[in-house]
Amino acid sequence: MCIRGHAVAFAIAGLLLILTPLAAGIPWPACDTAGNYTANSTYGGNLLSLAAALPSNVSKSPTLFAKALIGTAPNIVYALGQCNGDQSASACHDCISSSFDAAQKMCTGNKGAAIFYDTCLLGFSDRDFLNSTTNSEDQEVQLYNAQNITSDGADRFNATAYELLSGMAEYMATLNSEDKFVTGTIPFDATYPNIYGQASCTSDLTPGQCRGCLDATIAEMPRVFIPNTKGARVAGLRCIVRYEVYRFYNGSIMLQLPGNQAGRVEGKKNNKTGKILAIVLPVVVAIVASMAMCLFCWRRTKSTSKRSLSLTSHMEDMECIESLLIDLPTLRMATNNFAENNKLGEGGFGAVYKGSLPNGQEIAVKRLSHNSRQGIGELKNELTLIAKLQHKNLVRLVGVCLEEEERLLVYEYMPNTSLDTFLFDSEKRKDLEWSKRFTIINGITRGLQYLHEDSQLKIVHRDLKASNVLLDADMNPKISDFGLARLFGQDQSQDTTKRVVGTYGYMAPEYALRGQYSIKSDIYSFGVLILEIVTGRRNSDSYNSDQSVDLPSLVWEHWTTKTIMDMIDP
């Protein structure tokens, strides 16, 4: 486990030298260095009295939780302790006692400390934190597994892990008992059959307060952790969330989410995929045909009527469908049978290949992966939306192919690929002088304005980022990848989803935290993108050890210290 935290000034190797082995495992401290005391002081004496009484108070409690305060101002010590719901009373007593010992060794002389074991937590301070219902940053540690998911399913792993965490938070909000502890699991794939999770709150929180604390803590994780890590936790004095690819807790599994079973049994995958395609593809083809006819015939007649064009009223215009559908042999020939040297890139839903049609038109072919959990849904969504959108700052759909087991979307070719290939390359970035960057920002703005206000449809993109902004030969930007986009009614201002999808680091807080999205969600993502364009830094660089905060927070720090010019790309 690697650690990210506040006021932690030691190495894990040092811990192992300082401490004797403890049954509870390795302690993780957050030390408050704002105030100090001496061993023979009144505050030190009060802390010793507390250390003698609190372990018994916690272990004898039905919920393995207790709060305490001792002394008079200015030497009052406030404290709380709690053990996991899967611990025995004796193990809990030993863990809380060990926490006091660890605090004396790791946070020597500090008036405030928070100690976290795998099985219990302890916090004390000279300030009153007992009425707080959320975690305080100086009483919190963040831990993550240094090993990452490196397979093609990394994005799906992230989504599945956060689905489990959100499910446990939702489950916790339904508990009326004082015992606020839940274990959970969700199936993933053959390599990692299950992802395991655990969440807990202190027993004095109401269900609503517990849910709020967990939601806020889960929302922190994309900001402080390396993407695709195999395990992570945020531990605070009010609530804790954790997930791993192995079972790390005792007792039974309290919450089992269904997850996605596709691909878990390799021998059945091809048959299952074939059956799904056999059922879904005819439906998709019918949708595509209907949509293509309505769209292209509308463009041909240029009617000003707002009424829908029906399929039956335009059966004579079969060439409308043919203008959108492209046969598979043509695309195989165009891409040299999807040759590796024609691959432009690869994302969560599949690879993109460069090609050339018989008429000489250069194209980019998006080949959806057969194993993509959202492939069919993304295909239908992208076809339904982007084929109806016509704007110079949106990528143009050329055609679609649904033959055999292939699901192919054909777009206009953008010779300068995506913005991220320039922006985050130390050499290519030099070609982006300020006038070009302004042109790019202006073009993205116009594209968003069209999506949000000027098109016949009102659309929230939900995944705006540098890799989804393509650049043509003149470096003009075009927004792409509408697989996660959502259509709004003209009078609709926001919506809520239980499944948060997109790219962490670009998500608006209300979307990542509560699943609420609107055009404001895209504006937040656009704000992060502008910061990347101006600074030349990738927001996800905050996951590296040399940058402890995300890009917006780093920019804010420089703004408040009047050193903002240091952040501008030289």
PDB file of C-alpha atoms in Angstrom, residues 328-556:
ATOM      1  CA  LEU A 328     -17.813  -4.437 -44.345  1.00  0.00           C
ATOM      2  CA  PRO A 329     -15.599  -5.393 -47.369  1.00  0.00           C
ATOM      3  CA  THR A 330     -15.289  -1.697 -48.240  1.00  0.00           C
ATOM      4  CA  LEU A 331     -14.064  -0.856 -44.745  1.00  0.00           C
ATOM      5  CA  ARG A 332     -11.716  -3.850 -44.643  1.00  0.00           C
ATOM      6  CA  MET A 333     -10.144  -2.652 -47.860  1.00  0.00           C
ATOM      7  CA  ALA A 334     -10.071   0.956 -46.652  1.00  0.00           C
ATOM      8  CA  THR A 335      -8.134   0.045 -43.499  1.00  0.00           C
ATOM      9  CA  ASN A 336      -6.032  -2.775 -45.009  1.00  0.00           C
ATOM     10  CA  ASN A 337      -8.065  -5.225 -42.933  1.00  0.00           C
ATOM     11  CA  PHE A 338      -7.614  -3.117 -39.786  1.00  0.00           C
ATOM     12  CA  ALA A 339      -3.850  -3.293 -39.988  1.00  0.00           C
ATOM     13  CA  GLU A 340      -1.916  -2.449 -36.862  1.00  0.00           C
ATOM     14  CA  ASN A 341       0.058   0.280 -38.639  1.00  0.00           C
ATOM     15  CA  ASN A 342      -3.250   2.009 -39.460  1.00  0.00           C
ATOM     16  CA  LYS A 343      -4.326   2.179 -35.822  1.00  0.00           C
ATOM     17  CA  LEU A 344      -4.715   5.757 -34.650  1.00  0.00           C
ATOM     18  CA  GLY A 345      -5.422   4.964 -31.032  1.00  0.00           C
ATOM     19  CA  GLU A 346      -7.431   2.881 -28.613  1.00  0.00           C
ATOM     20  CA  GLY A 347      -9.968   3.794 -25.952  1.00  0.00           C
ATOM     21  CA  GLY A 348     -12.349   2.162 -23.538  1.00  0.00           C
ATOM     22  CA  PHE A 349     -14.740   1.017 -26.284  1.00  0.00           C
ATOM     23  CA  GLY A 350     -12.254  -0.159 -28.911  1.00  0.00           C
ATOM     24  CA  ALA A 351      -9.649   0.910 -31.468  1.00  0.00           C
ATOM     25  CA  VAL A 352      -9.725   3.607 -34.165  1.00  0.00           C
ATOM     26  CA  TYR A 353      -8.152   3.001 -37.595  1.00  0.00           C
ATOM     27  CA  LYS A 354      -7.232   5.305 -40.456  1.00  0.00           C
ATOM     28  CA  GLY A 355      -8.638   4.417 -43.835  1.00  0.00           C
ATOM     29  CA  SER A 356      -9.382   5.672 -47.329  1.00  0.00           C
ATOM     30  CA  LEU A 357     -12.633   5.064 -49.214  1.00  0.00           C
ATOM     31  CA  PRO A 358     -12.637   4.234 -52.955  1.00  0.00           C
ATOM     32  CA  ASN A 359     -13.507   7.853 -53.741  1.00  0.00           C
ATOM     33  CA  GLY A 360     -10.323   8.977 -51.974  1.00  0.00           C
ATOM     34  CA  GLN A 361     -12.023  10.324 -48.847  1.00  0.00           C
ATOM     35  CA  GLU A 362      -9.917   9.743 -45.742  1.00  0.00           C
ATOM     36  CA  ILE A 363     -11.811   8.299 -42.807  1.00  0.00           C
ATOM     37  CA  ALA A 364     -11.362   7.206 -39.199  1.00  0.00           C
ATOM     38  CA  VAL A 365     -13.063   3.904 -38.365  1.00  0.00           C
ATOM     39  CA  LYS A 366     -14.062   3.306 -34.762  1.00  0.00           C
ATOM     40  CA  ARG A 367     -14.178  -0.461 -34.200  1.00  0.00           C
ATOM     41  CA  LEU A 368     -16.169  -1.232 -31.076  1.00  0.00           C
ATOM     42  CA  SER A 369     -14.729  -4.049 -28.992  1.00  0.00           C
ATOM     43  CA  HIS A 370     -16.722  -7.294 -28.786  1.00  0.00           C
ATOM     44  CA  ASN A 371     -15.966  -7.398 -25.064  1.00  0.00           C
ATOM     45  CA  SER A 372     -17.089  -3.850 -24.371  1.00  0.00           C
ATOM     46  CA  ARG A 373     -19.841  -3.907 -21.763  1.00  0.00           C
ATOM     47  CA  GLN A 374     -21.271  -0.655 -23.103  1.00  0.00           C
ATOM     48  CA  GLY A 375     -20.566  -1.255 -26.779  1.00  0.00           C
ATOM     49  CA  ILE A 376     -24.142  -1.750 -28.001  1.00  0.00           C
ATOM     50  CA  GLY A 377     -25.505   0.995 -25.791  1.00  0.00           C
ATOM     51  CA  GLU A 378     -22.758   3.397 -26.845  1.00  0.00           C
ATOM     52  CA  LEU A 379     -23.317   2.573 -30.503  1.00  0.00           C
ATOM     53  CA  LYS A 380     -27.035   3.294 -30.372  1.00  0.00           C
ATOM     54  CA  ASN A 381     -26.453   6.437 -28.338  1.00  0.00           C
ATOM     55  CA  GLU A 382     -23.750   7.826 -30.593  1.00  0.00           C
ATOM     56  CA  LEU A 383     -25.698   7.075 -33.772  1.00  0.00           C
ATOM     57  CA  THR A 384     -28.882   8.596 -32.425  1.00  0.00           C
ATOM     58  CA  LEU A 385     -27.155  11.812 -31.375  1.00  0.00           C
ATOM     59  CA  ILE A 386     -24.223  12.636 -33.608  1.00  0.00           C
ATOM     60  CA  ALA A 387     -25.966  11.845 -36.912  1.00  0.00           C
ATOM     61  CA  LYS A 388     -28.437  14.612 -36.099  1.00  0.00           C
ATOM     62  CA  LEU A 389     -25.765  17.161 -35.218  1.00  0.00           C
ATOM     63  CA  GLN A 390     -24.185  19.319 -37.888  1.00  0.00           C
ATOM     64  CA  HIS A 391     -21.629  21.886 -36.758  1.00  0.00           C
ATOM     65  CA  LYS A 392     -18.117  22.747 -37.848  1.00  0.00           C
ATOM     66  CA  ASN A 393     -16.813  22.131 -34.315  1.00  0.00           C
ATOM     67  CA  LEU A 394     -18.368  18.677 -33.978  1.00  0.00           C
ATOM     68  CA  VAL A 395     -16.838  15.640 -35.658  1.00  0.00           C
ATOM     69  CA  ARG A 396     -18.946  14.443 -38.627  1.00  0.00           C
ATOM     70  CA  LEU A 397     -20.312  10.915 -38.908  1.00  0.00           C
ATOM     71  CA  VAL A 398     -19.689   9.480 -42.400  1.00  0.00           C
ATOM     72  CA  GLY A 399     -21.334   6.094 -42.015  1.00  0.00           C
ATOM     73  CA  VAL A 400     -21.925   2.921 -40.040  1.00  0.00           C
ATOM     74  CA  CYS A 401     -21.389  -0.789 -40.625  1.00  0.00           C
ATOM     75  CA  LEU A 402     -23.231  -3.582 -38.800  1.00  0.00           C
ATOM     76  CA  GLU A 403     -22.226  -6.797 -40.543  1.00  0.00           C
ATOM     77  CA  GLU A 404     -21.181 -10.174 -39.168  1.00  0.00           C
ATOM     78  CA  GLU A 405     -20.037  -9.396 -35.614  1.00  0.00           C
ATOM     79  CA  GLU A 406     -18.542  -5.998 -36.411  1.00  0.00           C
ATOM     80  CA  ARG A 407     -19.861  -2.713 -35.036  1.00  0.00           C
ATOM     81  CA  LEU A 408     -18.117   0.099 -36.895  1.00  0.00           C
ATOM     82  CA  LEU A 409     -18.624   3.848 -36.837  1.00  0.00           C
ATOM     83  CA  VAL A 410     -16.995   5.843 -39.641  1.00  0.00           C
ATOM     84  CA  TYR A 411     -15.994   9.465 -39.107  1.00  0.00           C
ATOM     85  CA  GLU A 412     -14.222  12.140 -41.074  1.00  0.00           C
ATOM     86  CA  TYR A 413     -10.462  11.790 -40.665  1.00  0.00           C
ATOM     87  CA  MET A 414      -8.738  14.395 -38.509  1.00  0.00           C
ATOM     88  CA  PRO A 415      -5.056  14.484 -39.569  1.00  0.00           C
ATOM     89  CA  ASN A 416      -3.795  16.110 -36.376  1.00  0.00           C
ATOM     90  CA  THR A 417      -5.480  13.461 -34.184  1.00  0.00           C
ATOM     91  CA  SER A 418      -6.531  14.648 -30.729  1.00  0.00           C
ATOM     92  CA  LEU A 419      -5.596  17.667 -28.647  1.00  0.00           C
ATOM     93  CA  ASP A 420      -3.912  15.615 -25.937  1.00  0.00           C
ATOM     94  CA  THR A 421      -1.271  14.305 -28.396  1.00  0.00           C
ATOM     95  CA  PHE A 422      -0.038  17.897 -28.814  1.00  0.00           C
ATOM     96  CA  LEU A 423      -0.790  19.376 -25.439  1.00  0.00           C
ATOM     97  CA  PHE A 424       0.955  16.769 -23.308  1.00  0.00           C
ATOM     98  CA  ASP A 425       3.978  16.159 -25.549  1.00  0.00           C
ATOM     99  CA  SER A 426       6.935  18.357 -24.614  1.00  0.00           C
ATOM    100  CA  GLU A 427       7.994  18.817 -28.253  1.00  0.00           C
ATOM    101  CA  LYS A 428       4.637  19.009 -30.047  1.00  0.00           C
ATOM    102  CA  ARG A 429       3.351  21.456 -27.442  1.00  0.00           C
ATOM    103  CA  LYS A 430       5.792  24.036 -28.798  1.00  0.00           C
ATOM    104  CA  ASP A 431       3.688  24.194 -31.973  1.00  0.00           C
ATOM    105  CA  LEU A 432       0.717  25.431 -29.950  1.00  0.00           C
ATOM    106  CA  GLU A 433       1.437  29.146 -29.744  1.00  0.00           C
ATOM    107  CA  TRP A 434      -1.126  31.248 -27.908  1.00  0.00           C
ATOM    108  CA  SER A 435      -3.093  32.210 -31.006  1.00  0.00           C
ATOM    109  CA  LYS A 436      -3.667  28.533 -31.829  1.00  0.00           C
ATOM    110  CA  ARG A 437      -4.642  27.770 -28.266  1.00  0.00           C
ATOM    111  CA  PHE A 438      -7.133  30.616 -28.291  1.00  0.00           C
ATOM    112  CA  THR A 439      -8.572  29.323 -31.581  1.00  0.00           C
ATOM    113  CA  ILE A 440      -8.928  25.860 -30.054  1.00  0.00           C
ATOM    114  CA  ILE A 441     -10.630  27.194 -26.907  1.00  0.00           C
ATOM    115  CA  ASN A 442     -12.947  29.346 -29.038  1.00  0.00           C
ATOM    116  CA  GLY A 443     -13.876  26.403 -31.265  1.00  0.00           C
ATOM    117  CA  ILE A 444     -14.652  24.121 -28.331  1.00  0.00           C
ATOM    118  CA  THR A 445     -16.785  26.909 -26.869  1.00  0.00           C
ATOM    119  CA  ARG A 446     -18.779  27.203 -30.090  1.00  0.00           C
ATOM    120  CA  GLY A 447     -19.271  23.437 -30.226  1.00  0.00           C
ATOM    121  CA  LEU A 448     -20.539  23.355 -26.647  1.00  0.00           C
ATOM    122  CA  GLN A 449     -22.833  26.306 -27.251  1.00  0.00           C
ATOM    123  CA  TYR A 450     -24.332  24.448 -30.211  1.00  0.00           C
ATOM    124  CA  LEU A 451     -24.896  21.308 -28.118  1.00  0.00           C
ATOM    125  CA  HIS A 452     -26.392  23.191 -25.186  1.00  0.00           C
ATOM    126  CA  GLU A 453     -28.383  25.948 -26.877  1.00  0.00           C
ATOM    127  CA  ASP A 454     -28.396  26.162 -30.660  1.00  0.00           C
ATOM    128  CA  SER A 455     -29.103  22.653 -31.962  1.00  0.00           C
ATOM    129  CA  GLN A 456     -32.551  21.120 -32.333  1.00  0.00           C
ATOM    130  CA  LEU A 457     -31.485  18.772 -29.540  1.00  0.00           C
ATOM    131  CA  LYS A 458     -30.219  19.789 -26.109  1.00  0.00           C
ATOM    132  CA  ILE A 459     -27.257  17.559 -25.328  1.00  0.00           C
ATOM    133  CA  VAL A 460     -24.904  17.099 -22.376  1.00  0.00           C
ATOM    134  CA  HIS A 461     -21.668  15.477 -23.543  1.00  0.00           C
ATOM    135  CA  ARG A 462     -20.542  14.136 -20.094  1.00  0.00           C
ATOM    136  CA  ASP A 463     -16.991  13.225 -21.208  1.00  0.00           C
ATOM    137  CA  LEU A 464     -15.348  16.402 -22.493  1.00  0.00           C
ATOM    138  CA  LYS A 465     -11.571  16.120 -22.258  1.00  0.00           C
ATOM    139  CA  ALA A 466      -8.470  16.693 -24.381  1.00  0.00           C
ATOM    140  CA  SER A 467      -8.500  13.226 -25.954  1.00  0.00           C
ATOM    141  CA  ASN A 468     -12.081  13.810 -27.150  1.00  0.00           C
ATOM    142  CA  VAL A 469     -11.202  17.037 -28.968  1.00  0.00           C
ATOM    143  CA  LEU A 470      -9.941  16.239 -32.483  1.00  0.00           C
ATOM    144  CA  LEU A 471      -7.918  18.641 -34.652  1.00  0.00           C
ATOM    145  CA  ASP A 472      -8.264  19.028 -38.413  1.00  0.00           C
ATOM    146  CA  ALA A 473      -5.500  19.965 -40.841  1.00  0.00           C
ATOM    147  CA  ASP A 474      -5.762  23.634 -39.800  1.00  0.00           C
ATOM    148  CA  MET A 475      -5.795  22.791 -36.077  1.00  0.00           C
ATOM    149  CA  ASN A 476      -9.495  23.624 -35.773  1.00  0.00           C
ATOM    150  CA  PRO A 477     -11.073  21.641 -32.923  1.00  0.00           C
ATOM    151  CA  LYS A 478     -14.007  19.242 -33.234  1.00  0.00           C
ATOM    152  CA  ILE A 479     -15.683  17.620 -30.244  1.00  0.00           C
ATOM    153  CA  SER A 480     -15.978  13.840 -30.608  1.00  0.00           C
ATOM    154  CA  ASP A 481     -17.095  10.683 -28.798  1.00  0.00           C
ATOM    155  CA  PHE A 482     -20.771  11.037 -27.929  1.00  0.00           C
ATOM    156  CA  GLY A 483     -21.131   7.544 -26.481  1.00  0.00           C
ATOM    157  CA  LEU A 484     -21.840   8.889 -22.987  1.00  0.00           C
ATOM    158  CA  ALA A 485     -23.856  11.932 -24.070  1.00  0.00           C
ATOM    159  CA  ARG A 486     -27.410  12.445 -22.890  1.00  0.00           C
ATOM    160  CA  LEU A 487     -30.351  14.126 -24.600  1.00  0.00           C
ATOM    161  CA  PHE A 488     -32.392  16.682 -22.632  1.00  0.00           C
ATOM    162  CA  GLY A 489     -35.848  18.050 -23.258  1.00  0.00           C
ATOM    163  CA  GLN A 490     -35.922  21.724 -24.196  1.00  0.00           C
ATOM    164  CA  ASP A 491     -37.318  22.669 -20.794  1.00  0.00           C
ATOM    165  CA  GLN A 492     -35.156  20.233 -18.823  1.00  0.00           C
ATOM    166  CA  SER A 493     -32.281  21.672 -16.796  1.00  0.00           C
ATOM    167  CA  GLN A 494     -30.745  18.621 -15.088  1.00  0.00           C
ATOM    168  CA  ASP A 495     -31.049  14.883 -14.538  1.00  0.00           C
ATOM    169  CA  THR A 496     -29.745  12.291 -12.083  1.00  0.00           C
ATOM    170  CA  THR A 497     -28.186   8.901 -12.719  1.00  0.00           C
ATOM    171  CA  LYS A 498     -27.279   6.059 -10.365  1.00  0.00           C
ATOM    172  CA  ARG A 499     -24.402   5.052 -12.654  1.00  0.00           C
ATOM    173  CA  VAL A 500     -21.760   7.754 -12.871  1.00  0.00           C
ATOM    174  CA  VAL A 501     -19.718   7.406 -16.064  1.00  0.00           C
ATOM    175  CA  GLY A 502     -17.063   9.589 -17.597  1.00  0.00           C
ATOM    176  CA  THR A 503     -13.473  10.461 -16.715  1.00  0.00           C
ATOM    177  CA  TYR A 504     -12.555  11.174 -13.117  1.00  0.00           C
ATOM    178  CA  GLY A 505     -10.769  14.495 -12.786  1.00  0.00           C
ATOM    179  CA  TYR A 506     -13.066  16.126 -15.322  1.00  0.00           C
ATOM    180  CA  MET A 507     -16.336  15.393 -13.501  1.00  0.00           C
ATOM    181  CA  ALA A 508     -18.222  18.185 -11.794  1.00  0.00           C
ATOM    182  CA  PRO A 509     -18.488  17.601  -8.025  1.00  0.00           C
ATOM    183  CA  GLU A 510     -22.292  17.318  -8.020  1.00  0.00           C
ATOM    184  CA  TYR A 511     -22.072  14.669 -10.751  1.00  0.00           C
ATOM    185  CA  ALA A 512     -19.321  12.586  -9.123  1.00  0.00           C
ATOM    186  CA  LEU A 513     -20.914  12.947  -5.693  1.00  0.00           C
ATOM    187  CA  ARG A 514     -24.646  12.660  -6.361  1.00  0.00           C
ATOM    188  CA  GLY A 515     -24.976  11.655 -10.009  1.00  0.00           C
ATOM    189  CA  GLN A 516     -26.549  15.015 -10.954  1.00  0.00           C
ATOM    190  CA  TYR A 517     -25.619  16.235 -14.422  1.00  0.00           C
ATOM    191  CA  SER A 518     -26.583  19.205 -16.559  1.00  0.00           C
ATOM    192  CA  ILE A 519     -24.945  21.563 -19.035  1.00  0.00           C
ATOM    193  CA  LYS A 520     -23.023  22.859 -16.010  1.00  0.00           C
ATOM    194  CA  SER A 521     -21.308  19.457 -15.858  1.00  0.00           C
ATOM    195  CA  ASP A 522     -19.832  20.072 -19.313  1.00  0.00           C
ATOM    196  CA  ILE A 523     -18.804  23.599 -18.309  1.00  0.00           C
ATOM    197  CA  TYR A 524     -16.859  22.226 -15.338  1.00  0.00           C
ATOM    198  CA  SER A 525     -15.077  19.747 -17.647  1.00  0.00           C
ATOM    199  CA  PHE A 526     -14.417  22.619 -20.058  1.00  0.00           C
ATOM    200  CA  GLY A 527     -12.902  24.626 -17.204  1.00  0.00           C
ATOM    201  CA  VAL A 528     -10.479  21.810 -16.398  1.00  0.00           C
ATOM    202  CA  LEU A 529      -9.659  21.521 -20.104  1.00  0.00           C
ATOM    203  CA  ILE A 530      -8.919  25.269 -20.330  1.00  0.00           C
ATOM    204  CA  LEU A 531      -6.519  24.944 -17.392  1.00  0.00           C
ATOM    205  CA  GLU A 532      -4.756  22.106 -19.229  1.00  0.00           C
ATOM    206  CA  ILE A 533      -4.518  24.173 -22.415  1.00  0.00           C
ATOM    207  CA  VAL A 534      -3.093  27.210 -20.604  1.00  0.00           C
ATOM    208  CA  THR A 535      -0.673  25.312 -18.348  1.00  0.00           C
ATOM    209  CA  GLY A 536       0.296  22.467 -20.674  1.00  0.00           C
ATOM    210  CA  ARG A 537      -0.220  20.079 -17.759  1.00  0.00           C
ATOM    211  CA  ARG A 538      -2.447  17.032 -17.650  1.00  0.00           C
ATOM    212  CA  ASN A 539      -4.940  17.048 -14.793  1.00  0.00           C
ATOM    213  CA  SER A 540      -4.169  13.388 -14.055  1.00  0.00           C
ATOM    214  CA  ASP A 541      -0.521  14.327 -13.449  1.00  0.00           C
ATOM    215  CA  SER A 542      -1.735  15.006  -9.912  1.00  0.00           C
ATOM    216  CA  TYR A 543      -1.504  11.251  -9.390  1.00  0.00           C
ATOM    217  CA  ASN A 544       2.267  11.409  -9.652  1.00  0.00           C
ATOM    218  CA  SER A 545       4.334  11.718  -6.508  1.00  0.00           C
ATOM    219  CA  ASP A 546       5.745  15.122  -7.449  1.00  0.00           C
ATOM    220  CA  GLN A 547       2.303  16.767  -7.473  1.00  0.00           C
ATOM    221  CA  SER A 548       0.114  16.120  -4.438  1.00  0.00           C
ATOM    222  CA  VAL A 549      -3.020  17.942  -5.597  1.00  0.00           C
ATOM    223  CA  ASP A 550      -5.145  18.041  -8.727  1.00  0.00           C
ATOM    224  CA  LEU A 551      -4.580  20.726 -11.348  1.00  0.00           C
ATOM    225  CA  PRO A 552      -7.487  23.033 -10.355  1.00  0.00           C
ATOM    226  CA  SER A 553      -6.327  22.993  -6.726  1.00  0.00           C
ATOM    227  CA  LEU A 554      -2.723  23.625  -7.783  1.00  0.00           C
ATOM    228  CA  VAL A 555      -3.779  26.594  -9.915  1.00  0.00           C
ATOM    229  CA  TRP A 556      -5.836  27.938  -7.023  1.00  0.00           C
TER     230      TRP A 556
END
